[in-house]
Structures are given as structure tokens and as C-alpha cells.
């Protein structure tokens, strides 16, 4: 055992001078940064990065952030921090406090844009060998944004040692960008263009379009061809992104229109207060989250699960009360019903303003609804994905209720022939109340979802009431499949029209289309069957 310990001791003794020399070299290079010769400073930055010392990244980062100063007395370089009185000077390598000086006793080391690019590239090269995958990926991205021909050899070594395929591909793209800025031959640049074309993106297209005229004809032709290919690919991804945005908007319209499709289909009531049922659901979510924040913060991740049934009950109870207290006396009088429900909507808005105030209320996103996922060149946010899934779950759950429960059977009977249903012993007044409550409750659930993507304010429901009526009329009154198809169709149509005409004109075009459509098909896409309906 003794010879082994002796060998280890001798090895450490031999390494100590090397470590000391390395520290001294880095310290000397840091002091060389105190110069007004930007070209010399850029060379020093490259030398600091070449040391591979883990402390070098902190020095370069401080230089790039404008935190590197020199003391006027002896021109020595420090990292400066503002203090209550004067400026604290820290050792640039250890970050240990050295002394406090007056604000005029130390001066910042200035840099220019070229030096900033050099610092970004040096930081990228310096962190390519980090044990942390996140740091290596960020380093590759930094080198891609600031290509540096001098980093090609470093990238080659990092690519050879990299085990993560995704990071290796990012490094290969960064190397290709650096090759395009280098003096390497035609073959190397053609291979780099092929790598960049596979990666795609607007930043790559800008890089390829910036190929100078001094390049060979083959390189310029390959760059133009790759840029055109990327442009075509981006147009396809933009179309896919618009479809996703359209489906996302369609899911929101679906959530808002499902309840209206039931009440309008079964009862024939034009409920102008339907948007306020959505608003009540959103405010119920706000109240639930406030109670959880103040009393049980650990339950915040479950706040939406708690809010969903409560929003259904609150909005449903208000709907039943409205039907029993007002609407049941106005059946068959469409104009009076419209005016009465519009008045109720104003009352509900003002009541919410009086209780919660007129300003927007903050409703938080649980962790599982925060963030986004990249799919090719598309960005899919988690809150939109969950709302799409949730809207379909609500739709199919409602279909099961209508087809598999006694209430659903009675609702379908009343929809198809109210007089016959009453003659068969169905309490149509009770069905009306429960239908209005069910439709209002579903609107409340829609408010829970909308609180995650829209401002929670007293005017929340007004943004969706007109669109909801358009969805119901276009799809077919009382037909849930028609509501689904109409919501998705109108959502996608809006998103494809918006880039050309703007959001307002897009809605106008959709409205004109629906007006023309119902001239040909007054009952919508999917008309209900039944004697009373067809009469």
C-alpha cells in the first residue's frame, strides 16, 4: 500500500506547479483585458477561452455584461458591484471581496459589438465540454448565433465526444454555421450548406442568404437552392401552425357553444346571458385559487380540478334560477326573451364589478399547463393542448349523458316533439329547467378553461356570445356533432383569413359566409329530425 500512496503523493506534487502556472496564466490574461485596443482584447478573449479553466466563463460573462472594471490607482482588473456607498471590487477569478472604493476610483472596461460577438463565441466554445447537457446545448446554440471559424476545431472535438444525439446535431449545425464564415474550401462549405438545410429555420435562411459574392458559383447556387427549400418548408409549417391555432380557437368556441346548443336546441330560447355564465365560471376559478393560495398553497396544482365542479354548480344554479324566475313566463315570445336575458347579462356584469371590481383578475396556470413543446417548427403551448383535450372530453361526456341517461332521453324527446313528449307524461317544464341548468353549467366549465388563456374580467363572456351563436346556427341547432364541426371549421377559417385581412375583417367575412349559407340551409349543417322540428 505504501508505494501506491507514495506514487499518488508524488503525482500531486508534480501537478501542483502545473495548477499554479495555469492559475497564474489566467490571472495574467485577465489583467491584459485592461486595454483600449479592441483587436488585442479580442485576442485575449480567445486566449482566456483556450485555457479551458472553468473560472474563465465567469470572467468573460462579466466582461460582456459590463461588470469588469479596472482600478485607477494600479490599473488592476476587478469585478465591480454597486454598494450602499461606493463600489465593491471583487477578485475576477474567486469573486472574493477585495475592497470598497469610491465610484470615481474604478472605471468600466469598454467593449464594442465585434468584441461582444467574440465573447459570445468564446463562452460557447468554453462550455461545450461541460458535464451538464443543458449547458452544452446552450453553448451550441450560442455558437450558432455567433459563428466563429476559430471554434471549428473545438466543435470537432466536442462532436466526437458528445453522446447525446440531439446535442450532437446542435453542435453540427453550429459547426456548419462557423464553416460558412471561414476560409475553408468549397467541399466543406457545400457539406455545411447541406447540414444547415436539414436544420431549417428563419435564422438558417438568413445565414444562407448572406453568402457573399466572393464565394464560388457552386456554393452560392447551393445556398440559394437550400434557402428556397427552407422557404417552402416554412410555408408548410406555417400552414400547420395556422391549423393548430384554428383548432385551438375552435376548441374555445366549442366550449362556449356546447351549452348554448342545448338550451337553444331544446327550448328555442335566445339566451343573451350565456356569456355571463362563462364569466361566472371564470370568476369561480379565481375565487377557488384565492382560497387555496391563502389557506392551502400545496393544493394549487389541483385548483382547476376543484374549480370545475364548483363552476358547473354555480353557473348551473344561476341558469335554473333564471329559467324558473324569468324565462318560463316568456316561452314563445322570442323578442321579449332576448331582451330579458340581455338585461340579466347586464345585471350579472354589474354585480361582478361591484364584488370583484372592474379590473382583470389574476388566475394562475398549474405547472402541467405551463410551458410549450416544439414540434418541428411549430410551438404547441400546453395550456392550449389541454383545452383542446378538455373540450372534447366535455363534448363526449355530454353525448353520453344525452344518450344513456333518463334526463338525456327526455331532453331529446322534448327537442323532437314537445307536445307529444308532454302527452307521454314527461314534465316538460322540469326538463326545461334542467336543460337550462345543464347548458349554463357547461358554460361555467368553459369559463374555467378560458380563465387559463384569457383575461378574467366582467366582459369576458361578451367576447364569445356572438361567435357561439354563429357556431350553433352554422352547425345545426341542438346538434352536438354539428357544433363540433362548425366550431373547428370557423376556428380554422378565422386563422387562415386573419393574416390577409386582420382579425376584425376575418370575423366579418365569416359572418357574411354564414348568412349566405343559412339562406341555402336554414337548419345548418346537421339538421335535427322530428315532427315538431320539421314543422
Coordinates of N, CA and C in Angstrom, one line a residue, residues 27-36 41 68-79 89-90 92 98-99 101 104-109:
X27 N -4.8 34.5 -14.6 CA -4.8 35.8 -13.9 C -4.1 36.9 -14.8
X28 N -3.0 36.5 -15.4 CA -2.3 37.4 -16.2 C -3.1 37.8 -17.5
X29 N -3.8 36.8 -18.1 CA -4.7 37.1 -19.2 C -5.8 38.1 -18.9
X30 N -6.4 37.9 -17.7 CA -7.5 38.8 -17.2 C -7.0 40.2 -17.1
X31 N -5.8 40.4 -16.6 CA -5.2 41.7 -16.5 C -4.9 42.4 -17.8
X32 N -4.7 41.5 -18.8 CA -4.5 42.1 -20.2 C -5.7 42.6 -20.8
X33 N -6.9 42.3 -20.2 CA -8.1 42.9 -20.7 C -8.3 44.4 -20.6
X34 N -7.4 45.0 -19.7 CA -7.4 46.4 -19.5 C -6.7 47.1 -20.6
X35 N -7.3 47.3 -21.7 CA -6.7 47.9 -22.8 C -7.8 48.6 -23.7
X36 N -7.4 49.6 -24.4 CA -8.4 50.2 -25.3 C -8.2 49.7 -26.8
X41 N -7.7 43.0 -27.3 CA -8.7 42.5 -26.3 C -9.4 41.2 -26.9
X68 N -16.9 44.3 -15.6 CA -15.4 44.2 -15.4 C -14.9 45.7 -15.4
X69 N -14.2 46.0 -14.3 CA -13.6 47.4 -14.1 C -12.1 47.3 -13.9
X70 N -11.5 48.4 -14.0 CA -10.1 48.5 -13.5 C -9.9 49.6 -12.5
X71 N -9.0 49.4 -11.6 CA -8.8 50.4 -10.5 C -7.8 51.4 -11.0
X72 N -8.1 52.7 -10.9 CA -7.3 53.7 -11.5 C -5.9 53.8 -10.8
X73 N -5.8 53.4 -9.6 CA -4.5 53.6 -8.9 C -3.4 52.7 -9.5
X74 N -3.8 51.4 -9.9 CA -2.8 50.5 -10.4 C -3.2 49.7 -11.6
X75 N -4.4 50.1 -12.2 CA -4.9 49.5 -13.5 C -5.2 48.0 -13.3
X76 N -5.4 47.6 -12.1 CA -5.7 46.2 -11.9 C -7.2 45.9 -12.1
X77 N -7.5 44.7 -12.7 CA -8.8 44.4 -13.2 C -9.6 43.7 -12.0
X78 N -10.9 44.1 -11.9 CA -11.7 43.5 -10.9 C -13.2 43.4 -11.4
X79 N -14.0 42.6 -10.8 CA -15.4 42.6 -11.0 C -16.0 43.6 -10.0
X89 N -15.1 46.0 -5.0 CA -14.3 45.3 -6.0 C -14.1 43.9 -5.6
X90 N -14.3 43.0 -6.5 CA -14.2 41.5 -6.2 C -13.1 41.0 -7.1
X92 N -11.6 38.8 -9.8 CA -12.4 38.3 -11.0 C -12.4 36.8 -11.1
X98 N -12.5 42.3 -2.2 CA -11.1 42.9 -2.1 C -11.2 44.2 -1.3
X99 N -11.9 45.2 -1.8 CA -12.1 46.4 -1.1 C -13.2 47.2 -1.7
X101 N -14.2 51.0 -2.9 CA -13.6 52.3 -3.4 C -14.7 53.2 -3.8
X104 N -15.7 57.0 -8.4 CA -14.8 57.5 -9.4 C -13.4 56.9 -9.4
X105 N -13.2 55.9 -8.5 CA -11.9 55.3 -8.4 C -11.7 54.1 -9.2
X106 N -12.8 53.7 -9.9 CA -12.8 52.5 -10.7 C -13.5 52.8 -12.0
X107 N -13.1 52.3 -13.1 CA -13.7 52.6 -14.4 C -14.0 51.3 -15.2
X108 N -15.1 51.3 -15.8 CA -15.5 50.2 -16.6 C -14.6 49.9 -17.8
X109 N -14.4 48.7 -18.1 CA -13.7 48.3 -19.3 C -14.7 48.2 -20.5

